[in-house]
Amino acid sequence: MTSTDGVFVTYNRDLLRRRHARMSRPKRPGRPRTIRSIRVLVLRFAKENPSRDYRRIHGELLVLGIKVAASTVWQILTDASIDPAPERASSTWAQFLRSQADALLACGFFETVTLTGARIYVLVEIEHASRQIRILGATPHPTAAWVTQNRPQPRHGPGGRRPPTPVPDPR
């Protein structure tokens, strides 16, 4: 073997190494693009729920089994000229209560003393929309069974009204 044979082998080896490196290099440098269907889904979430920020949209995607970084959701929304974190002060607590008043009920116990001096415990509910108060039960000796028996039930019937609950006899 002559000295020129070693140079030729080294040259060919380097030539093949450089060719292989060039061929195996990615066509587009950088991180691969997000799949189009995911981009469409993120934009649809943002359009249908304008008050949700990028973290909530990211959470919904995780529930669906789509693993995407929150920063990717942020970038998709920013690229589409959508605010990734919309202003949260747009709705106040009072506005929320007014919009949900038909479905809100508040329940509570209070204690009263009759003219004879007996203590009566009363379970009541107030319907926020009509401000109507319903007495669900009254007893001188409340027990766990009495409380669970008289807890508010889901609304039934037309218009969301339920039949009146009879007051149990305290005897």
mmCIF file with all atom_site columns, C-alpha atoms in Angstrom:
data_model
loop_
_atom_site.group_PDB
_atom_site.id
_atom_site.type_symbol
_atom_site.label_atom_id
_atom_site.label_alt_id
_atom_site.label_comp_id
_atom_site.label_asym_id
_atom_site.label_entity_id
_atom_site.label_seq_id
_atom_site.pdbx_PDB_ins_code
_atom_site.Cartn_x
_atom_site.Cartn_y
_atom_site.Cartn_z
_atom_site.occupancy
_atom_site.B_iso_or_equiv
_atom_site.pdbx_formal_charge
_atom_site.auth_seq_id
_atom_site.auth_comp_id
_atom_site.auth_asym_id
_atom_site.auth_atom_id
_atom_site.pdbx_PDB_model_num
ATOM 1   C CA . MET A 1 1   ? 0.000   0.000  0.000  1.00 0.00 ? 1   MET A CA 1
ATOM 2   C CA . THR A 1 2   ? 1.390   3.369  -0.943 1.00 0.00 ? 2   THR A CA 1
ATOM 3   C CA . SER A 1 3   ? 1.073   6.654  0.886  1.00 0.00 ? 3   SER A CA 1
ATOM 4   C CA . THR A 1 4   ? -1.381  7.940  -1.708 1.00 0.00 ? 4   THR A CA 1
ATOM 5   C CA . ASP A 1 5   ? -3.772  5.035  -1.055 1.00 0.00 ? 5   ASP A CA 1
ATOM 6   C CA . GLY A 1 6   ? -4.247  6.172  2.591  1.00 0.00 ? 6   GLY A CA 1
ATOM 7   C CA . VAL A 1 7   ? -5.027  9.731  1.480  1.00 0.00 ? 7   VAL A CA 1
ATOM 8   C CA . PHE A 1 8   ? -7.532  8.423  -1.081 1.00 0.00 ? 8   PHE A CA 1
ATOM 9   C CA . VAL A 1 9   ? -9.306  6.245  1.534  1.00 0.00 ? 9   VAL A CA 1
ATOM 10  C CA . THR A 1 10  ? -9.433  9.140  4.022  1.00 0.00 ? 10  THR A CA 1
ATOM 11  C CA . TYR A 1 11  ? -10.740 11.496 1.331  1.00 0.00 ? 11  TYR A CA 1
ATOM 12  C CA . ASN A 1 12  ? -13.511 9.070  0.324  1.00 0.00 ? 12  ASN A CA 1
ATOM 13  C CA . ARG A 1 13  ? -14.435 8.437  3.956  1.00 0.00 ? 13  ARG A CA 1
ATOM 14  C CA . ASP A 1 14  ? -14.733 12.198 4.587  1.00 0.00 ? 14  ASP A CA 1
ATOM 15  C CA . LEU A 1 15  ? -16.675 12.652 1.370  1.00 0.00 ? 15  LEU A CA 1
ATOM 16  C CA . LEU A 1 16  ? -19.206 9.958  2.385  1.00 0.00 ? 16  LEU A CA 1
ATOM 17  C CA . ARG A 1 17  ? -19.480 11.354 5.922  1.00 0.00 ? 17  ARG A CA 1
ATOM 18  C CA . ARG A 1 18  ? -20.211 14.869 4.619  1.00 0.00 ? 18  ARG A CA 1
ATOM 19  C CA . ARG A 1 19  ? -22.744 13.529 2.084  1.00 0.00 ? 19  ARG A CA 1
ATOM 20  C CA . HIS A 1 20  ? -24.524 11.503 4.759  1.00 0.00 ? 20  HIS A CA 1
ATOM 21  C CA . ALA A 1 21  ? -24.623 14.521 7.106  1.00 0.00 ? 21  ALA A CA 1
ATOM 22  C CA . ARG A 1 22  ? -26.056 16.706 4.326  1.00 0.00 ? 22  ARG A CA 1
ATOM 23  C CA . MET A 1 23  ? -28.704 14.141 3.369  1.00 0.00 ? 23  MET A CA 1
ATOM 24  C CA . SER A 1 24  ? -29.818 13.464 6.947  1.00 0.00 ? 24  SER A CA 1
ATOM 25  C CA . ARG A 1 25  ? -30.131 17.151 7.849  1.00 0.00 ? 25  ARG A CA 1
ATOM 26  C CA . PRO A 1 26  ? -33.782 18.254 8.287  1.00 0.00 ? 26  PRO A CA 1
ATOM 27  C CA . LYS A 1 27  ? -35.261 20.144 5.370  1.00 0.00 ? 27  LYS A CA 1
ATOM 28  C CA . ARG A 1 28  ? -36.613 22.884 7.643  1.00 0.00 ? 28  ARG A CA 1
ATOM 29  C CA . PRO A 1 29  ? -34.404 23.899 10.536 1.00 0.00 ? 29  PRO A CA 1
ATOM 30  C CA . GLY A 1 30  ? -35.982 24.380 13.952 1.00 0.00 ? 30  GLY A CA 1
ATOM 31  C CA . ARG A 1 31  ? -38.924 22.827 15.706 1.00 0.00 ? 31  ARG A CA 1
ATOM 32  C CA . PRO A 1 32  ? -41.505 21.007 13.568 1.00 0.00 ? 32  PRO A CA 1
ATOM 33  C CA . ARG A 1 33  ? -44.757 22.866 12.929 1.00 0.00 ? 33  ARG A CA 1
ATOM 34  C CA . THR A 1 34  ? -47.866 22.080 14.965 1.00 0.00 ? 34  THR A CA 1
ATOM 35  C CA . ILE A 1 35  ? -50.308 19.804 13.177 1.00 0.00 ? 35  ILE A CA 1
ATOM 36  C CA . ARG A 1 36  ? -52.928 21.819 11.279 1.00 0.00 ? 36  ARG A CA 1
ATOM 37  C CA . SER A 1 37  ? -55.882 20.070 12.926 1.00 0.00 ? 37  SER A CA 1
ATOM 38  C CA . ILE A 1 38  ? -54.567 21.065 16.369 1.00 0.00 ? 38  ILE A CA 1
ATOM 39  C CA . ARG A 1 39  ? -54.168 24.671 15.235 1.00 0.00 ? 39  ARG A CA 1
ATOM 40  C CA . VAL A 1 40  ? -57.744 24.673 13.929 1.00 0.00 ? 40  VAL A CA 1
ATOM 41  C CA . LEU A 1 41  ? -59.017 23.172 17.185 1.00 0.00 ? 41  LEU A CA 1
ATOM 42  C CA . VAL A 1 42  ? -57.201 25.772 19.315 1.00 0.00 ? 42  VAL A CA 1
ATOM 43  C CA . LEU A 1 43  ? -58.634 28.606 17.210 1.00 0.00 ? 43  LEU A CA 1
ATOM 44  C CA . ARG A 1 44  ? -62.111 27.063 17.435 1.00 0.00 ? 44  ARG A CA 1
ATOM 45  C CA . PHE A 1 45  ? -61.861 26.863 21.248 1.00 0.00 ? 45  PHE A CA 1
ATOM 46  C CA . ALA A 1 46  ? -60.779 30.503 21.360 1.00 0.00 ? 46  ALA A CA 1
ATOM 47  C CA . LYS A 1 47  ? -63.598 31.606 19.051 1.00 0.00 ? 47  LYS A CA 1
ATOM 48  C CA . GLU A 1 48  ? -66.361 29.690 20.848 1.00 0.00 ? 48  GLU A CA 1
ATOM 49  C CA . ASN A 1 49  ? -65.129 30.654 24.342 1.00 0.00 ? 49  ASN A CA 1
ATOM 50  C CA . PRO A 1 50  ? -63.731 34.186 24.092 1.00 0.00 ? 50  PRO A CA 1
ATOM 51  C CA . SER A 1 51  ? -63.229 34.554 27.856 1.00 0.00 ? 51  SER A CA 1
ATOM 52  C CA . ARG A 1 52  ? -60.891 31.537 28.129 1.00 0.00 ? 52  ARG A CA 1
ATOM 53  C CA . ASP A 1 53  ? -57.202 32.153 28.272 1.00 0.00 ? 53  ASP A CA 1
ATOM 54  C CA . TYR A 1 54  ? -54.498 30.000 26.753 1.00 0.00 ? 54  TYR A CA 1
ATOM 55  C CA . ARG A 1 55  ? -54.065 27.939 29.952 1.00 0.00 ? 55  ARG A CA 1
ATOM 56  C CA . ARG A 1 56  ? -57.725 26.872 29.981 1.00 0.00 ? 56  ARG A CA 1
ATOM 57  C CA . ILE A 1 57  ? -57.568 25.968 26.274 1.00 0.00 ? 57  ILE A CA 1
ATOM 58  C CA . HIS A 1 58  ? -54.396 23.972 26.993 1.00 0.00 ? 58  HIS A CA 1
ATOM 59  C CA . GLY A 1 59  ? -56.235 22.134 29.779 1.00 0.00 ? 59  GLY A CA 1
ATOM 60  C CA . GLU A 1 60  ? -59.145 21.280 27.459 1.00 0.00 ? 60  GLU A CA 1
ATOM 61  C CA . LEU A 1 61  ? -56.695 19.872 24.917 1.00 0.00 ? 61  LEU A CA 1
ATOM 62  C CA . LEU A 1 62  ? -55.119 17.693 27.612 1.00 0.00 ? 62  LEU A CA 1
ATOM 63  C CA . VAL A 1 63  ? -58.575 16.379 28.553 1.00 0.00 ? 63  VAL A CA 1
ATOM 64  C CA . LEU A 1 64  ? -59.052 15.415 24.907 1.00 0.00 ? 64  LEU A CA 1
ATOM 65  C CA . GLY A 1 65  ? -55.705 13.590 24.969 1.00 0.00 ? 65  GLY A CA 1
ATOM 66  C CA . ILE A 1 66  ? -53.845 16.114 22.809 1.00 0.00 ? 66  ILE A CA 1
ATOM 67  C CA . LYS A 1 67  ? -50.406 16.786 24.273 1.00 0.00 ? 67  LYS A CA 1
ATOM 68  C CA . VAL A 1 68  ? -49.337 20.281 23.317 1.00 0.00 ? 68  VAL A CA 1
ATOM 69  C CA . ALA A 1 69  ? -47.361 22.744 25.398 1.00 0.00 ? 69  ALA A CA 1
ATOM 70  C CA . ALA A 1 70  ? -49.152 25.777 26.822 1.00 0.00 ? 70  ALA A CA 1
ATOM 71  C CA . SER A 1 71  ? -46.594 27.973 25.080 1.00 0.00 ? 71  SER A CA 1
ATOM 72  C CA . THR A 1 72  ? -47.608 26.413 21.757 1.00 0.00 ? 72  THR A CA 1
ATOM 73  C CA . VAL A 1 73  ? -51.245 27.356 22.412 1.00 0.00 ? 73  VAL A CA 1
ATOM 74  C CA . TRP A 1 74  ? -50.052 30.882 23.280 1.00 0.00 ? 74  TRP A CA 1
ATOM 75  C CA . GLN A 1 75  ? -48.099 31.079 20.005 1.00 0.00 ? 75  GLN A CA 1
ATOM 76  C CA . ILE A 1 76  ? -51.024 29.801 17.911 1.00 0.00 ? 76  ILE A CA 1
ATOM 77  C CA . LEU A 1 77  ? -53.333 32.443 19.392 1.00 0.00 ? 77  LEU A CA 1
ATOM 78  C CA . THR A 1 78  ? -50.739 35.184 19.011 1.00 0.00 ? 78  THR A CA 1
ATOM 79  C CA . ASP A 1 79  ? -50.107 34.255 15.355 1.00 0.00 ? 79  ASP A CA 1
ATOM 80  C CA . ALA A 1 80  ? -53.870 34.465 14.718 1.00 0.00 ? 80  ALA A CA 1
ATOM 81  C CA . SER A 1 81  ? -54.011 37.946 16.352 1.00 0.00 ? 81  SER A CA 1
ATOM 82  C CA . ILE A 1 82  ? -56.140 36.656 19.241 1.00 0.00 ? 82  ILE A CA 1
ATOM 83  C CA . ASP A 1 83  ? -55.370 37.844 22.754 1.00 0.00 ? 83  ASP A CA 1
ATOM 84  C CA . PRO A 1 84  ? -54.035 34.721 24.544 1.00 0.00 ? 84  PRO A CA 1
ATOM 85  C CA . ALA A 1 85  ? -55.087 36.037 27.964 1.00 0.00 ? 85  ALA A CA 1
ATOM 86  C CA . PRO A 1 86  ? -58.286 38.071 27.566 1.00 0.00 ? 86  PRO A CA 1
ATOM 87  C CA . GLU A 1 87  ? -59.229 40.726 30.104 1.00 0.00 ? 87  GLU A CA 1
ATOM 88  C CA . ARG A 1 88  ? -60.749 39.035 33.147 1.00 0.00 ? 88  ARG A CA 1
ATOM 89  C CA . ALA A 1 89  ? -62.475 42.148 34.502 1.00 0.00 ? 89  ALA A CA 1
ATOM 90  C CA . SER A 1 90  ? -65.106 41.967 31.760 1.00 0.00 ? 90  SER A CA 1
ATOM 91  C CA . SER A 1 91  ? -67.687 40.343 34.028 1.00 0.00 ? 91  SER A CA 1
ATOM 92  C CA . THR A 1 92  ? -68.271 41.210 37.652 1.00 0.00 ? 92  THR A CA 1
ATOM 93  C CA . TRP A 1 93  ? -69.624 39.051 40.431 1.00 0.00 ? 93  TRP A CA 1
ATOM 94  C CA . ALA A 1 94  ? -72.934 40.955 40.350 1.00 0.00 ? 94  ALA A CA 1
ATOM 95  C CA . GLN A 1 95  ? -73.288 40.313 36.600 1.00 0.00 ? 95  GLN A CA 1
ATOM 96  C CA . PHE A 1 96  ? -72.604 36.613 37.156 1.00 0.00 ? 96  PHE A CA 1
ATOM 97  C CA . LEU A 1 97  ? -75.246 36.399 39.890 1.00 0.00 ? 97  LEU A CA 1
ATOM 98  C CA . ARG A 1 98  ? -77.818 38.177 37.714 1.00 0.00 ? 98  ARG A CA 1
ATOM 99  C CA . SER A 1 99  ? -77.153 35.856 34.782 1.00 0.00 ? 99  SER A CA 1
ATOM 100 C CA . GLN A 1 100 ? -77.318 32.713 36.947 1.00 0.00 ? 100 GLN A CA 1
ATOM 101 C CA . ALA A 1 101 ? -80.138 33.777 39.295 1.00 0.00 ? 101 ALA A CA 1
ATOM 102 C CA . ASP A 1 102 ? -82.645 31.306 37.798 1.00 0.00 ? 102 ASP A CA 1
ATOM 103 C CA . ALA A 1 103 ? -80.467 28.378 38.856 1.00 0.00 ? 103 ALA A CA 1
ATOM 104 C CA . LEU A 1 104 ? -79.161 29.604 42.218 1.00 0.00 ? 104 LEU A CA 1
ATOM 105 C CA . LEU A 1 105 ? -80.590 28.449 45.519 1.00 0.00 ? 105 LEU A CA 1
ATOM 106 C CA . ALA A 1 106 ? -79.240 29.255 48.952 1.00 0.00 ? 106 ALA A CA 1
ATOM 107 C CA . CYS A 1 107 ? -79.972 26.951 51.874 1.00 0.00 ? 107 CYS A CA 1
ATOM 108 C CA . GLY A 1 108 ? -79.519 27.458 55.557 1.00 0.00 ? 108 GLY A CA 1
ATOM 109 C CA . PHE A 1 109 ? -80.556 26.594 59.099 1.00 0.00 ? 109 PHE A CA 1
ATOM 110 C CA . PHE A 1 110 ? -81.840 28.963 61.688 1.00 0.00 ? 110 PHE A CA 1
ATOM 111 C CA . GLU A 1 111 ? -83.064 28.549 65.195 1.00 0.00 ? 111 GLU A CA 1
ATOM 112 C CA . THR A 1 112 ? -86.168 30.199 66.593 1.00 0.00 ? 112 THR A CA 1
ATOM 113 C CA . VAL A 1 113 ? -87.844 30.230 69.981 1.00 0.00 ? 113 VAL A CA 1
ATOM 114 C CA . THR A 1 114 ? -91.634 29.840 70.125 1.00 0.00 ? 114 THR A CA 1
ATOM 115 C CA . LEU A 1 115 ? -93.963 31.658 72.517 1.00 0.00 ? 115 LEU A CA 1
ATOM 116 C CA . THR A 1 116 ? -93.887 28.624 74.814 1.00 0.00 ? 116 THR A CA 1
ATOM 117 C CA . GLY A 1 117 ? -90.083 28.774 74.967 1.00 0.00 ? 117 GLY A CA 1
ATOM 118 C CA . ALA A 1 118 ? -89.439 25.680 72.811 1.00 0.00 ? 118 ALA A CA 1
ATOM 119 C CA . ARG A 1 119 ? -86.508 25.865 70.365 1.00 0.00 ? 119 ARG A CA 1
ATOM 120 C CA . ILE A 1 120 ? -87.304 24.965 66.783 1.00 0.00 ? 120 ILE A CA 1
ATOM 121 C CA . TYR A 1 121 ? -84.640 24.399 64.122 1.00 0.00 ? 121 TYR A CA 1
ATOM 122 C CA . VAL A 1 122 ? -85.743 25.343 60.604 1.00 0.00 ? 122 VAL A CA 1
ATOM 123 C CA . LEU A 1 123 ? -84.223 24.387 57.249 1.00 0.00 ? 123 LEU A CA 1
ATOM 124 C CA . VAL A 1 124 ? -84.967 26.999 54.570 1.00 0.00 ? 124 VAL A CA 1
ATOM 125 C CA . GLU A 1 125 ? -83.995 27.803 51.011 1.00 0.00 ? 125 GLU A CA 1
ATOM 126 C CA . ILE A 1 126 ? -84.209 31.044 49.081 1.00 0.00 ? 126 ILE A CA 1
ATOM 127 C CA . GLU A 1 127 ? -84.564 31.163 45.323 1.00 0.00 ? 127 GLU A CA 1
ATOM 128 C CA . HIS A 1 128 ? -82.440 34.047 44.055 1.00 0.00 ? 128 HIS A CA 1
ATOM 129 C CA . ALA A 1 129 ? -84.502 34.807 40.949 1.00 0.00 ? 129 ALA A CA 1
ATOM 130 C CA . SER A 1 130 ? -87.829 35.323 42.744 1.00 0.00 ? 130 SER A CA 1
ATOM 131 C CA . ARG A 1 131 ? -86.441 35.859 46.263 1.00 0.00 ? 131 ARG A CA 1
ATOM 132 C CA . GLN A 1 132 ? -89.010 33.365 47.429 1.00 0.00 ? 132 GLN A CA 1
ATOM 133 C CA . ILE A 1 133 ? -88.292 31.617 50.722 1.00 0.00 ? 133 ILE A CA 1
ATOM 134 C CA . ARG A 1 134 ? -89.353 28.009 51.224 1.00 0.00 ? 134 ARG A CA 1
ATOM 135 C CA . ILE A 1 135 ? -89.425 26.253 54.568 1.00 0.00 ? 135 ILE A CA 1
ATOM 136 C CA . LEU A 1 136 ? -88.158 22.749 53.902 1.00 0.00 ? 136 LEU A CA 1
ATOM 137 C CA . GLY A 1 137 ? -88.544 21.448 57.426 1.00 0.00 ? 137 GLY A CA 1
ATOM 138 C CA . ALA A 1 138 ? -88.779 22.297 61.113 1.00 0.00 ? 138 ALA A CA 1
ATOM 139 C CA . THR A 1 139 ? -87.972 20.165 64.161 1.00 0.00 ? 139 THR A CA 1
ATOM 140 C CA . PRO A 1 140 ? -87.053 20.594 67.831 1.00 0.00 ? 140 PRO A CA 1
ATOM 141 C CA . HIS A 1 141 ? -84.380 17.840 67.550 1.00 0.00 ? 141 HIS A CA 1
ATOM 142 C CA . PRO A 1 142 ? -82.444 17.908 64.265 1.00 0.00 ? 142 PRO A CA 1
ATOM 143 C CA . THR A 1 143 ? -80.620 14.690 63.401 1.00 0.00 ? 143 THR A CA 1
ATOM 144 C CA . ALA A 1 144 ? -78.446 13.729 60.492 1.00 0.00 ? 144 ALA A CA 1
ATOM 145 C CA . ALA A 1 145 ? -81.290 11.686 58.988 1.00 0.00 ? 145 ALA A CA 1
ATOM 146 C CA . TRP A 1 146 ? -83.648 14.664 59.236 1.00 0.00 ? 146 TRP A CA 1
ATOM 147 C CA . VAL A 1 147 ? -81.149 16.957 57.519 1.00 0.00 ? 147 VAL A CA 1
ATOM 148 C CA . THR A 1 148 ? -80.527 14.556 54.633 1.00 0.00 ? 148 THR A CA 1
ATOM 149 C CA . GLN A 1 149 ? -84.241 13.815 54.288 1.00 0.00 ? 149 GLN A CA 1
ATOM 150 C CA . ASN A 1 150 ? -84.999 17.518 53.896 1.00 0.00 ? 150 ASN A CA 1
ATOM 151 C CA . ARG A 1 151 ? -82.139 18.557 51.660 1.00 0.00 ? 151 ARG A CA 1
ATOM 152 C CA . PRO A 1 152 ? -83.122 20.480 48.505 1.00 0.00 ? 152 PRO A CA 1
ATOM 153 C CA . GLN A 1 153 ? -83.998 18.272 45.568 1.00 0.00 ? 153 GLN A CA 1
ATOM 154 C CA . PRO A 1 154 ? -83.473 19.026 41.871 1.00 0.00 ? 154 PRO A CA 1
ATOM 155 C CA . ARG A 1 155 ? -86.196 21.066 40.247 1.00 0.00 ? 155 ARG A CA 1
ATOM 156 C CA . HIS A 1 156 ? -88.888 19.162 38.390 1.00 0.00 ? 156 HIS A CA 1
ATOM 157 C CA . GLY A 1 157 ? -91.854 19.864 36.156 1.00 0.00 ? 157 GLY A CA 1
ATOM 158 C CA . PRO A 1 158 ? -92.605 22.586 33.637 1.00 0.00 ? 158 PRO A CA 1
ATOM 159 C CA . GLY A 1 159 ? -90.880 25.898 34.165 1.00 0.00 ? 159 GLY A CA 1
ATOM 160 C CA . GLY A 1 160 ? -88.395 24.323 36.571 1.00 0.00 ? 160 GLY A CA 1
ATOM 161 C CA . ARG A 1 161 ? -90.918 24.380 39.417 1.00 0.00 ? 161 ARG A CA 1
ATOM 162 C CA . ARG A 1 162 ? -91.184 21.471 41.783 1.00 0.00 ? 162 ARG A CA 1
ATOM 163 C CA . PRO A 1 163 ? -94.181 20.525 43.869 1.00 0.00 ? 163 PRO A CA 1
ATOM 164 C CA . PRO A 1 164 ? -94.198 22.020 47.379 1.00 0.00 ? 164 PRO A CA 1
ATOM 165 C CA . THR A 1 165 ? -92.443 19.908 49.988 1.00 0.00 ? 165 THR A CA 1
ATOM 166 C CA . PRO A 1 166 ? -94.694 19.032 52.921 1.00 0.00 ? 166 PRO A CA 1
ATOM 167 C CA . VAL A 1 167 ? -93.419 20.165 56.300 1.00 0.00 ? 167 VAL A CA 1
ATOM 168 C CA . PRO A 1 168 ? -92.811 17.079 58.485 1.00 0.00 ? 168 PRO A CA 1
ATOM 169 C CA . ASP A 1 169 ? -94.776 16.852 61.729 1.00 0.00 ? 169 ASP A CA 1
ATOM 170 C CA . PRO A 1 170 ? -92.330 17.659 64.563 1.00 0.00 ? 170 PRO A CA 1
ATOM 171 C CA . ARG A 1 171 ? -94.060 15.233 66.965 1.00 0.00 ? 171 ARG A CA 1
#
